[in-house]
PDB file of C-alpha atoms and ligand atoms in Angstrom:
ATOM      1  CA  UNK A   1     -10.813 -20.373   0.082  1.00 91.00           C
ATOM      2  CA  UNK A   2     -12.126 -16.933  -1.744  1.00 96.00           C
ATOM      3  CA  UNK A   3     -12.401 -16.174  -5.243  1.00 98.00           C
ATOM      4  CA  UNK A   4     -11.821 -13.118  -6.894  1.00 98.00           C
ATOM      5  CA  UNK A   5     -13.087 -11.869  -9.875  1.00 98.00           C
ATOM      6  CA  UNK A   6      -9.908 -10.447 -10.944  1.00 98.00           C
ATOM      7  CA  UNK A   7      -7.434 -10.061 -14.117  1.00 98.00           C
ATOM      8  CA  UNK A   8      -5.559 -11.881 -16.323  1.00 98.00           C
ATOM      9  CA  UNK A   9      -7.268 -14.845 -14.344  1.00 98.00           C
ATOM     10  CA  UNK A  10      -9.435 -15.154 -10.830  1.00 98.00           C
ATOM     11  CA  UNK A  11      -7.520 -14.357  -7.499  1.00 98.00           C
ATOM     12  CA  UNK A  12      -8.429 -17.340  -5.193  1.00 98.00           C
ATOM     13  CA  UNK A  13      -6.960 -16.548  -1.707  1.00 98.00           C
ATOM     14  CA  UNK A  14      -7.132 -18.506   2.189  1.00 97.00           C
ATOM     15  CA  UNK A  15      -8.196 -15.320   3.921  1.00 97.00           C
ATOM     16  CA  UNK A  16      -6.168 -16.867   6.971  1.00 97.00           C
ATOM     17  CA  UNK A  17      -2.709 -16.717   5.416  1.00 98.00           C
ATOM     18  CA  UNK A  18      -3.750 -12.956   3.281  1.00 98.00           C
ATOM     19  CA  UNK A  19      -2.851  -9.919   4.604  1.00 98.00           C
ATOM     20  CA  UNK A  20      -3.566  -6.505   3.601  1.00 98.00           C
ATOM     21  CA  UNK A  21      -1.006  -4.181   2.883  1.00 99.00           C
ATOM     22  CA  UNK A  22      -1.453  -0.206   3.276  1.00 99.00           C
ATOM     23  CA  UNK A  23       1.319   1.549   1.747  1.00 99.00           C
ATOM     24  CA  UNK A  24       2.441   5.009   2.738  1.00 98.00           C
ATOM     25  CA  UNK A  25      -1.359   6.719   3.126  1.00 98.00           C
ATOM     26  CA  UNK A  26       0.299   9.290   4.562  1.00 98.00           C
ATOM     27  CA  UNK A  27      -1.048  13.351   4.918  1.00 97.00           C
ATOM     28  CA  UNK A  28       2.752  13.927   3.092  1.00 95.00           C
ATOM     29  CA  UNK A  29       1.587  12.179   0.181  1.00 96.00           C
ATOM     30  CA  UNK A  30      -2.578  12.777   0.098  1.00 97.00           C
ATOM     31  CA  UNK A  31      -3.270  16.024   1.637  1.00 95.00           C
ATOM     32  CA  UNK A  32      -3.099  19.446   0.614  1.00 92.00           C
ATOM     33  CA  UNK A  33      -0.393  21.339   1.589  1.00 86.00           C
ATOM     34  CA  UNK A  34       2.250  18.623   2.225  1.00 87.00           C
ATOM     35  CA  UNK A  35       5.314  16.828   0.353  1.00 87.00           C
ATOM     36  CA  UNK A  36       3.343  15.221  -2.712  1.00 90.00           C
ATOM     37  CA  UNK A  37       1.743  18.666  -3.356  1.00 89.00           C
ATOM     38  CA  UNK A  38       5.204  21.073  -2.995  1.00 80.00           C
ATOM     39  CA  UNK A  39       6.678  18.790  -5.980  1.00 84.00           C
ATOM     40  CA  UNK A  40       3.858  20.067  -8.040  1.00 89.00           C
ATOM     41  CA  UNK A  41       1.340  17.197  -7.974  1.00 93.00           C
ATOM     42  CA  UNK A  42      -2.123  17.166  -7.771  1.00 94.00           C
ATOM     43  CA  UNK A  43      -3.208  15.645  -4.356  1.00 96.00           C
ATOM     44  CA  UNK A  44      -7.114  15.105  -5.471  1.00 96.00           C
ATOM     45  CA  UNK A  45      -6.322  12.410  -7.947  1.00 97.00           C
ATOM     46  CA  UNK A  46      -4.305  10.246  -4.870  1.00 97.00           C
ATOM     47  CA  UNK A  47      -7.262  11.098  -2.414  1.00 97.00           C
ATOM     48  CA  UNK A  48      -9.755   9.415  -4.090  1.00 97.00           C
ATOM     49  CA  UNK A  49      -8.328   6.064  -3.274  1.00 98.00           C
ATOM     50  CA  UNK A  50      -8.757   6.887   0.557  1.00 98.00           C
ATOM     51  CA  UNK A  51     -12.709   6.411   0.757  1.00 98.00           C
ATOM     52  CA  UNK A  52     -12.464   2.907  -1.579  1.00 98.00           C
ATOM     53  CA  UNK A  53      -9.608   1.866   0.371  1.00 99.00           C
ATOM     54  CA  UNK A  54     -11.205   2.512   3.939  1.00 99.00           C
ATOM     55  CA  UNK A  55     -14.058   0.235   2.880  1.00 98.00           C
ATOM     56  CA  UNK A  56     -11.783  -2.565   1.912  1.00 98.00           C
ATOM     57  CA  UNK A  57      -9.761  -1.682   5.177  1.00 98.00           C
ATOM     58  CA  UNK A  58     -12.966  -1.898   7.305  1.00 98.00           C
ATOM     59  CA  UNK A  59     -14.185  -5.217   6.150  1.00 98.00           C
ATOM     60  CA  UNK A  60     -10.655  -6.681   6.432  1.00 98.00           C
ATOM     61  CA  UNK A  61     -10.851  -5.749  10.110  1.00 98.00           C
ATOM     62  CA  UNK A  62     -14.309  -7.535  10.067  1.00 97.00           C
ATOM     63  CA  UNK A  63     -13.028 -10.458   8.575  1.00 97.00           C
ATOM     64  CA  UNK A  64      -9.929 -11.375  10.790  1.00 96.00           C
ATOM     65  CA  UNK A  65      -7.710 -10.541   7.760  1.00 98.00           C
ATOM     66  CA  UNK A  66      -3.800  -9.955   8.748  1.00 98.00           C
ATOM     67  CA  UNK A  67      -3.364  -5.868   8.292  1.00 98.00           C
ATOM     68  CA  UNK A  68      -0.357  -4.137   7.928  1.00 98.00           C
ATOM     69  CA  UNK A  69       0.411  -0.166   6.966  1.00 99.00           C
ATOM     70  CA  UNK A  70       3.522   1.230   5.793  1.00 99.00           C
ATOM     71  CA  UNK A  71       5.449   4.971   5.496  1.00 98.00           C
ATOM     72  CA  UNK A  72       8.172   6.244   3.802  1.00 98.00           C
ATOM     73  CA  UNK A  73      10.048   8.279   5.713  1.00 98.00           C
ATOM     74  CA  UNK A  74      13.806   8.787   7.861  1.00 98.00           C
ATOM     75  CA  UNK A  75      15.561   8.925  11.127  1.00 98.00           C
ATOM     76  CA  UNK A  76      15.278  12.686  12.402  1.00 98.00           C
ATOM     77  CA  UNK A  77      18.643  12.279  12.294  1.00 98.00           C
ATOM     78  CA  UNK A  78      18.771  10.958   8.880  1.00 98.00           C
ATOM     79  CA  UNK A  79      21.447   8.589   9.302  1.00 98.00           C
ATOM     80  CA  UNK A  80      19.430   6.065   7.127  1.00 98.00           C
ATOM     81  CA  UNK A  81      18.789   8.874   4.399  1.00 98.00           C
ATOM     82  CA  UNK A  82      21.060   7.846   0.860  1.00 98.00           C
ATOM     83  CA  UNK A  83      22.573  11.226   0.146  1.00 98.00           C
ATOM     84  CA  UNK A  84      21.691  10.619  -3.540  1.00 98.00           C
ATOM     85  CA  UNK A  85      17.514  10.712  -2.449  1.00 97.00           C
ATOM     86  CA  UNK A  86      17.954  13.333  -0.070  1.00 96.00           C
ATOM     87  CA  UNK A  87      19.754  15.538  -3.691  1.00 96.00           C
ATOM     88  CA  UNK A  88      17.183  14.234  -5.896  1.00 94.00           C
ATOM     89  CA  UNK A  89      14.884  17.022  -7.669  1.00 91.00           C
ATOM     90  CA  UNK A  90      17.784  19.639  -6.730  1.00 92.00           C
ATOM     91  CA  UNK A  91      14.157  20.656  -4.304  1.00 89.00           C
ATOM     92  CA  UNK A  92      14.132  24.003  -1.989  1.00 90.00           C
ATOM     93  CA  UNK A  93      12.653  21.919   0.561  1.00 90.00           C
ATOM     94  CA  UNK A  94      13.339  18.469   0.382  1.00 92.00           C
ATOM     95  CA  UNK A  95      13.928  15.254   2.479  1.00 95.00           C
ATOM     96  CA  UNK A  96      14.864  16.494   6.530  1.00 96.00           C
ATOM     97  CA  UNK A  97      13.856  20.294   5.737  1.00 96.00           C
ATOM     98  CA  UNK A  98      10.885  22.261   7.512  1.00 95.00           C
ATOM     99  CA  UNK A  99       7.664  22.295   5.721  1.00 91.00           C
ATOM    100  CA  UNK A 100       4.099  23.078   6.146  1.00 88.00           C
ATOM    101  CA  UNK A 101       3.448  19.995   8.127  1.00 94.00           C
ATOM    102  CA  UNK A 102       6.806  19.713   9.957  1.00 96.00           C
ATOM    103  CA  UNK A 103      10.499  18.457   8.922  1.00 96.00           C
ATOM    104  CA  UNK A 104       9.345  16.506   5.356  1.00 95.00           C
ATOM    105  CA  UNK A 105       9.595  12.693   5.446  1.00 96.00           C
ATOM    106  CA  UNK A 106      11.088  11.961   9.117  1.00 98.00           C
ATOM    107  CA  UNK A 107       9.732   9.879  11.266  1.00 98.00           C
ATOM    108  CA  UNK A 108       7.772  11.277  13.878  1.00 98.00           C
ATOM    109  CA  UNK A 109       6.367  14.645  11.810  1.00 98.00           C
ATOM    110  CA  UNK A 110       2.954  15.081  11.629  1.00 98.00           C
ATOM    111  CA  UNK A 111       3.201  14.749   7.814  1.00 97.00           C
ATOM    112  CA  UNK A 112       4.864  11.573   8.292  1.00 98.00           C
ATOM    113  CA  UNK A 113       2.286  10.057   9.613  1.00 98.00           C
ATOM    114  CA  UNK A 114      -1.339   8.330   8.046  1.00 98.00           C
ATOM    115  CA  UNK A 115      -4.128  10.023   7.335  1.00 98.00           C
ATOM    116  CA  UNK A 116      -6.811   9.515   9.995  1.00 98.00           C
ATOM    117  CA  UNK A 117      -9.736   7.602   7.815  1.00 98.00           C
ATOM    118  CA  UNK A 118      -7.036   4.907   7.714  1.00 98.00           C
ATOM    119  CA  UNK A 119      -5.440   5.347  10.441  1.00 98.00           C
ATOM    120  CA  UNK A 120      -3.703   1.627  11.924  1.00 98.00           C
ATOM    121  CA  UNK A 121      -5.225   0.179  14.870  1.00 98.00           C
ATOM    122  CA  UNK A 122      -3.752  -1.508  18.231  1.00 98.00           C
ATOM    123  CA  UNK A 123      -2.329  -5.083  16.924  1.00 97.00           C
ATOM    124  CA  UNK A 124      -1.703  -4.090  13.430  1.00 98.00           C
ATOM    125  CA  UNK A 125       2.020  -3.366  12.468  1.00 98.00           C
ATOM    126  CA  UNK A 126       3.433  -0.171  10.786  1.00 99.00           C
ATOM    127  CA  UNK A 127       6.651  -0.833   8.658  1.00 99.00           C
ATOM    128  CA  UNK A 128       8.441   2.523   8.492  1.00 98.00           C
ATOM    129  CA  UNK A 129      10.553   2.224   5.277  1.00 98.00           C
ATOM    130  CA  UNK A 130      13.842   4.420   4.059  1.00 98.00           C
ATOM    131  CA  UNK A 131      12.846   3.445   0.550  1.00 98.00           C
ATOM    132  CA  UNK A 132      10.188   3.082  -2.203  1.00 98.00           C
ATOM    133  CA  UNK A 133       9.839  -0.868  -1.835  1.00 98.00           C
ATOM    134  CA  UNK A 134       8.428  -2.077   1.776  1.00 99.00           C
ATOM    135  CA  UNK A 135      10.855  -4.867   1.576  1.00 99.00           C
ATOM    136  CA  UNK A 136      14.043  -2.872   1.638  1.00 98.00           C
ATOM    137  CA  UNK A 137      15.745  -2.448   5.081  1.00 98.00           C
ATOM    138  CA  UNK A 138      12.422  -3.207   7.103  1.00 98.00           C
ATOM    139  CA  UNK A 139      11.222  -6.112   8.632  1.00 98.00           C
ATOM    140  CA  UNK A 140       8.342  -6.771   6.292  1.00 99.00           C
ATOM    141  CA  UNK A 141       9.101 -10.324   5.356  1.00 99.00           C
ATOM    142  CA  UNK A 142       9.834 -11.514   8.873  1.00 98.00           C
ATOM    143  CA  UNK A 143       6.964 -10.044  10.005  1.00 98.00           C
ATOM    144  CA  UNK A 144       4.333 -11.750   7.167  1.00 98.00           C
ATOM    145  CA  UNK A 145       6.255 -15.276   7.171  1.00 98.00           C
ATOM    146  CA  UNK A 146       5.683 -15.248  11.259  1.00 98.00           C
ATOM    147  CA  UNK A 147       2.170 -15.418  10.469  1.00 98.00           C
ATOM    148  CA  UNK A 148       2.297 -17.635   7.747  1.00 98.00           C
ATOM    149  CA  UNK A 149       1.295 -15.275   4.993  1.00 98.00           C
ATOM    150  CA  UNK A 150       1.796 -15.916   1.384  1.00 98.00           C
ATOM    151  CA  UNK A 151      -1.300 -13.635  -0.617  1.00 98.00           C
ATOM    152  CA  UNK A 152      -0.897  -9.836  -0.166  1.00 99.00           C
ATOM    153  CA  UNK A 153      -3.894  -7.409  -0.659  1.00 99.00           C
ATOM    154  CA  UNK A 154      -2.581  -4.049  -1.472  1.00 99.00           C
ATOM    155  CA  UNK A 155      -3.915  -1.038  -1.177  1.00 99.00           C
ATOM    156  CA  UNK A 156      -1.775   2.316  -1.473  1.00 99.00           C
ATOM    157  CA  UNK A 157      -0.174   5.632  -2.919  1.00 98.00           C
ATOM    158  CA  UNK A 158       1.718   5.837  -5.455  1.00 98.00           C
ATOM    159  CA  UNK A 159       0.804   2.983  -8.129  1.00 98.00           C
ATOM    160  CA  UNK A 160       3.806   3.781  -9.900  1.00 98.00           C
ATOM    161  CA  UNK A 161       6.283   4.057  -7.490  1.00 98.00           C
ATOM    162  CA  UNK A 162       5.881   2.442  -4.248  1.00 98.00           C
ATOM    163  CA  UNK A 163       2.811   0.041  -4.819  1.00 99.00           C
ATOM    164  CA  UNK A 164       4.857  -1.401  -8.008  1.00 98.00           C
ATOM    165  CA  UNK A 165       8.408  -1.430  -6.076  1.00 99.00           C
ATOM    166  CA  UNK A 166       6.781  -3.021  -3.231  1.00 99.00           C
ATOM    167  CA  UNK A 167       4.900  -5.594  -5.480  1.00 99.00           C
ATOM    168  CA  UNK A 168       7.523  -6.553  -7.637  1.00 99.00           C
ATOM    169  CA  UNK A 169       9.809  -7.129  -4.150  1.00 99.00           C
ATOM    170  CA  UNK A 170       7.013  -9.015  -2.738  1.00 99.00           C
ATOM    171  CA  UNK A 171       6.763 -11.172  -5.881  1.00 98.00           C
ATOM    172  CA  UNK A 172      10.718 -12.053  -5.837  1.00 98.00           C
ATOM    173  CA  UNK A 173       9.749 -13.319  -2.262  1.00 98.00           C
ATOM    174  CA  UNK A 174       7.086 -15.708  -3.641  1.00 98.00           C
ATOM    175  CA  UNK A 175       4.074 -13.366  -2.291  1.00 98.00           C
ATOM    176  CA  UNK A 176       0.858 -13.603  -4.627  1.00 98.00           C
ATOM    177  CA  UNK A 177      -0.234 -10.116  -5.017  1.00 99.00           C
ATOM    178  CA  UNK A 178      -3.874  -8.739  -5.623  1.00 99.00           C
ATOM    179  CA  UNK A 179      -3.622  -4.718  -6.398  1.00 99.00           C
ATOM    180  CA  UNK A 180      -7.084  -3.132  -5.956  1.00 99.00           C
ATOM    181  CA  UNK A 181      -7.346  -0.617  -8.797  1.00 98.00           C
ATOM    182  CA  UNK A 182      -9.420   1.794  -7.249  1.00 99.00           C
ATOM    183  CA  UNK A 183      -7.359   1.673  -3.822  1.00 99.00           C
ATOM    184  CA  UNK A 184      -4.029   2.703  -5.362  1.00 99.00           C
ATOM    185  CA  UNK A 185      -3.527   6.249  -6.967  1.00 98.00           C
ATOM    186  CA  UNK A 186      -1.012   8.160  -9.356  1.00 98.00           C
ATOM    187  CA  UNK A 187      -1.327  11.759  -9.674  1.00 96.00           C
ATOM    188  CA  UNK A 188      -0.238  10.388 -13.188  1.00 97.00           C
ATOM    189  CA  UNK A 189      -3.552   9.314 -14.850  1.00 98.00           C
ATOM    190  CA  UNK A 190      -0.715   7.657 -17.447  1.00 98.00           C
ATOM    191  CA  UNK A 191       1.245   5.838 -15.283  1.00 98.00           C
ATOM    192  CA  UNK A 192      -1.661   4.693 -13.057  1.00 98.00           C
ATOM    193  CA  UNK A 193      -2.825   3.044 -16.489  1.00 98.00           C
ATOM    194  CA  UNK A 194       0.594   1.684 -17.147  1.00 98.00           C
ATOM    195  CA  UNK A 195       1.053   0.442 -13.618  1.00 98.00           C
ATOM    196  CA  UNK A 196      -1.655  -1.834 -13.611  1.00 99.00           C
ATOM    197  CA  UNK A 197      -1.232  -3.684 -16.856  1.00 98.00           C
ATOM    198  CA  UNK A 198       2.946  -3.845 -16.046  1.00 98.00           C
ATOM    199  CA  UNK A 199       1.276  -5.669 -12.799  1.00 98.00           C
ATOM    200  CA  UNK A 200      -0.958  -8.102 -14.817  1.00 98.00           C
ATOM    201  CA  UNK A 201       0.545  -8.296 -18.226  1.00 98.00           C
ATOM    202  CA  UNK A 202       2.431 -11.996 -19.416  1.00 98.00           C
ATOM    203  CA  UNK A 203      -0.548 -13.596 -17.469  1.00 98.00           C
ATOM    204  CA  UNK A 204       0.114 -11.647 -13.970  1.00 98.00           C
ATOM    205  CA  UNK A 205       3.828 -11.058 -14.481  1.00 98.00           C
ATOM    206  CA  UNK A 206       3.578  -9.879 -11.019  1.00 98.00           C
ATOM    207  CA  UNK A 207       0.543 -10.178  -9.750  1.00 98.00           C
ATOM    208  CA  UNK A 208      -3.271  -9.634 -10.299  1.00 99.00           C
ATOM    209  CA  UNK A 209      -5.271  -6.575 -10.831  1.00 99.00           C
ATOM    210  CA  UNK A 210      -9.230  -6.099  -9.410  1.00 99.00           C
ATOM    211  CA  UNK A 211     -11.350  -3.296  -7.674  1.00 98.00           C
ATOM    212  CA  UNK A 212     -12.625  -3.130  -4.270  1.00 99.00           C
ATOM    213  CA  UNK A 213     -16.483  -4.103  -5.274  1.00 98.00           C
ATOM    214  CA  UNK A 214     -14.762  -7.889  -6.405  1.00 98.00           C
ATOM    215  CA  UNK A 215     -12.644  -7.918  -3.106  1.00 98.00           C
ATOM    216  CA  UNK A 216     -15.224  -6.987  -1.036  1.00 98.00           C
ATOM    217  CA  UNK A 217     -17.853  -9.358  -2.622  1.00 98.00           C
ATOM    218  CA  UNK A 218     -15.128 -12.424  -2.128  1.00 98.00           C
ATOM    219  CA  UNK A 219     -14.457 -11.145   1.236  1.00 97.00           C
ATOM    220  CA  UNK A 220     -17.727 -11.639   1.881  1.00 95.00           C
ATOM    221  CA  UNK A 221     -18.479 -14.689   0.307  1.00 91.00           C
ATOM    222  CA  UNK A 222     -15.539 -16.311   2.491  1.00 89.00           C
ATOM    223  CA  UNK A 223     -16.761 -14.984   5.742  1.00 74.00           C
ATOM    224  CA  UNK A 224     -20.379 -16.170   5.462  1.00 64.00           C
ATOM    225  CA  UNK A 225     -18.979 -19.640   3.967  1.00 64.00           C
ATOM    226  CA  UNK A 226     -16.782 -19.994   7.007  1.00 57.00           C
ATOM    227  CA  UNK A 227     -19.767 -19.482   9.289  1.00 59.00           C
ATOM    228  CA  UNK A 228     -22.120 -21.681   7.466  1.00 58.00           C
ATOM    229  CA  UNK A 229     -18.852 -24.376   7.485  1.00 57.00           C
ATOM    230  CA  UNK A 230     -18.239 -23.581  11.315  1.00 58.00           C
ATOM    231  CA  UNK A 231     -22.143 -23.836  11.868  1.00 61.00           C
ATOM    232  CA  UNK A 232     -22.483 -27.491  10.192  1.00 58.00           C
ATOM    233  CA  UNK A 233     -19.435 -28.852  11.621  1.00 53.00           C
TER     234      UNK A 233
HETATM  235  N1  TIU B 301       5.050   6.355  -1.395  1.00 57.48           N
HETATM  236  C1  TIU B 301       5.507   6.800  -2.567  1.00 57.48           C
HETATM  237  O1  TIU B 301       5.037   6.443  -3.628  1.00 57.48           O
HETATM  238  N2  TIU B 301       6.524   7.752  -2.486  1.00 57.48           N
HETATM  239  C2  TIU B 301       6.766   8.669  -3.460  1.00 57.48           C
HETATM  240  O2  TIU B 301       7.703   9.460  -3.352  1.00 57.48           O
HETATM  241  N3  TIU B 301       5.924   8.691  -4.521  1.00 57.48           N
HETATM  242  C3  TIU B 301       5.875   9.585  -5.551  1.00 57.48           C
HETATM  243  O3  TIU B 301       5.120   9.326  -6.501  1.00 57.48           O
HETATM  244  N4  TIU B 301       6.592  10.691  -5.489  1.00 57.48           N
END
């Protein structure tokens, strides 16, 4: 068991039954020049989670932790597209139409896809989601409960939107949830604030709230306490 220095009271989690959870760290979303940035958002403010979140992602790898990524995105036929998201925002280019780093949010598009710093590896599954919440019409929850996970680690872009939809789904399914501050990004400075305390508020009303250094320092802590376990026994 690992402890984590965490709010409104310490995260203790079995790192065998965690998993991280990377949602939608995709060039769409982060880069310049892609979907995030044609609705008039500033892309810098969700990058900086990428360099915090690929150290948390690296020492997951390390420590055997469960990893899973997400990305929002459609059928290139977009069969599984509502017609009320694809209207939203009344955009010139929205959901299915070209853009600067192909059709925007189908499957399959280079834009669609995750940035390379945190890009998955072989053995670790990628949930592609029609919605905002990774539980909706994927196979999320089969795919945790087959390994017997029941603490989620999660990492991801936007705090506000997907991050919180996702967490508050995850919560109805009896998940614990551990947000890493500095791994999840608004271009909303406001509703990155908000986010967080709606997570933690009413002592964790849906979860917990730390930042990578506390994560990592657990993580640690649990990894060289399973050796020195595995060692004496
Ligand atoms: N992944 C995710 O958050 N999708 C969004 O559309 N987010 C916005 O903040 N627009």
């Amino acid at each position: 068991m690992a402890r984590v220095k965490a709010e409104p009271y310490e995260f203790d989690f079995e790192p065998k039954t965690t998993a991280l959870v990377m949602i939608d760290f995709q060039r769409n979303f982060v880069d310049p020049g892609g979907f995030g940035e044609a609705l008039g958002n500033d892309v810098s403010r969700l990058r900086r989670a990428v360099g915090p979140a690929e150290r948390v992602l690296k020492a997951a790898r390390k420590a055997g932790l469960f990893v899973v990524h997400t990305r929002e995105g459609h059928r290139p036929d977009l069969a599984d597209c509502p017609p009320a998201k694809k209207a939203r925002g009344k955009l010139k280019a929205g959901i299915g139409d070209p853009g600067p780093m192909g059709r925007i949010l189908v499957r399959g598009e280079y834009g669609h896809d995750i940035v390379k710093e945190l890009y998955p590896e072989p053995g670790e599954p990628v949930v592609d989601k029609p919605g905002k919440g990774a539980f909706y019409a994927t196979d999320l929850d089969s795919i945790l409960k087959n390994r017997g996970v029941r603490q989620l680690v999660v990492c991801g872009v936007t705090t506000e939107v997907c991050v919180n939809t996702t967490v508050r789904e995850a919560n109805d399914r009896g998940y614990d949830c551990l947000v890493l501050e500095d791994c999840v990004a608004s271009y909303f400075p406001e509703f990155q604030e908000a986010a967080l305390k709606m997570v933690k508020a009413q002592g964790g009303i849906f979860g917990w709230v730390a930042d990578s250094a506390r994560f990592l320092k657990a993580l640690a802590g649990a990894v060289t306490g399973g050796r020195k376990a595995a060692a004496k026994g």
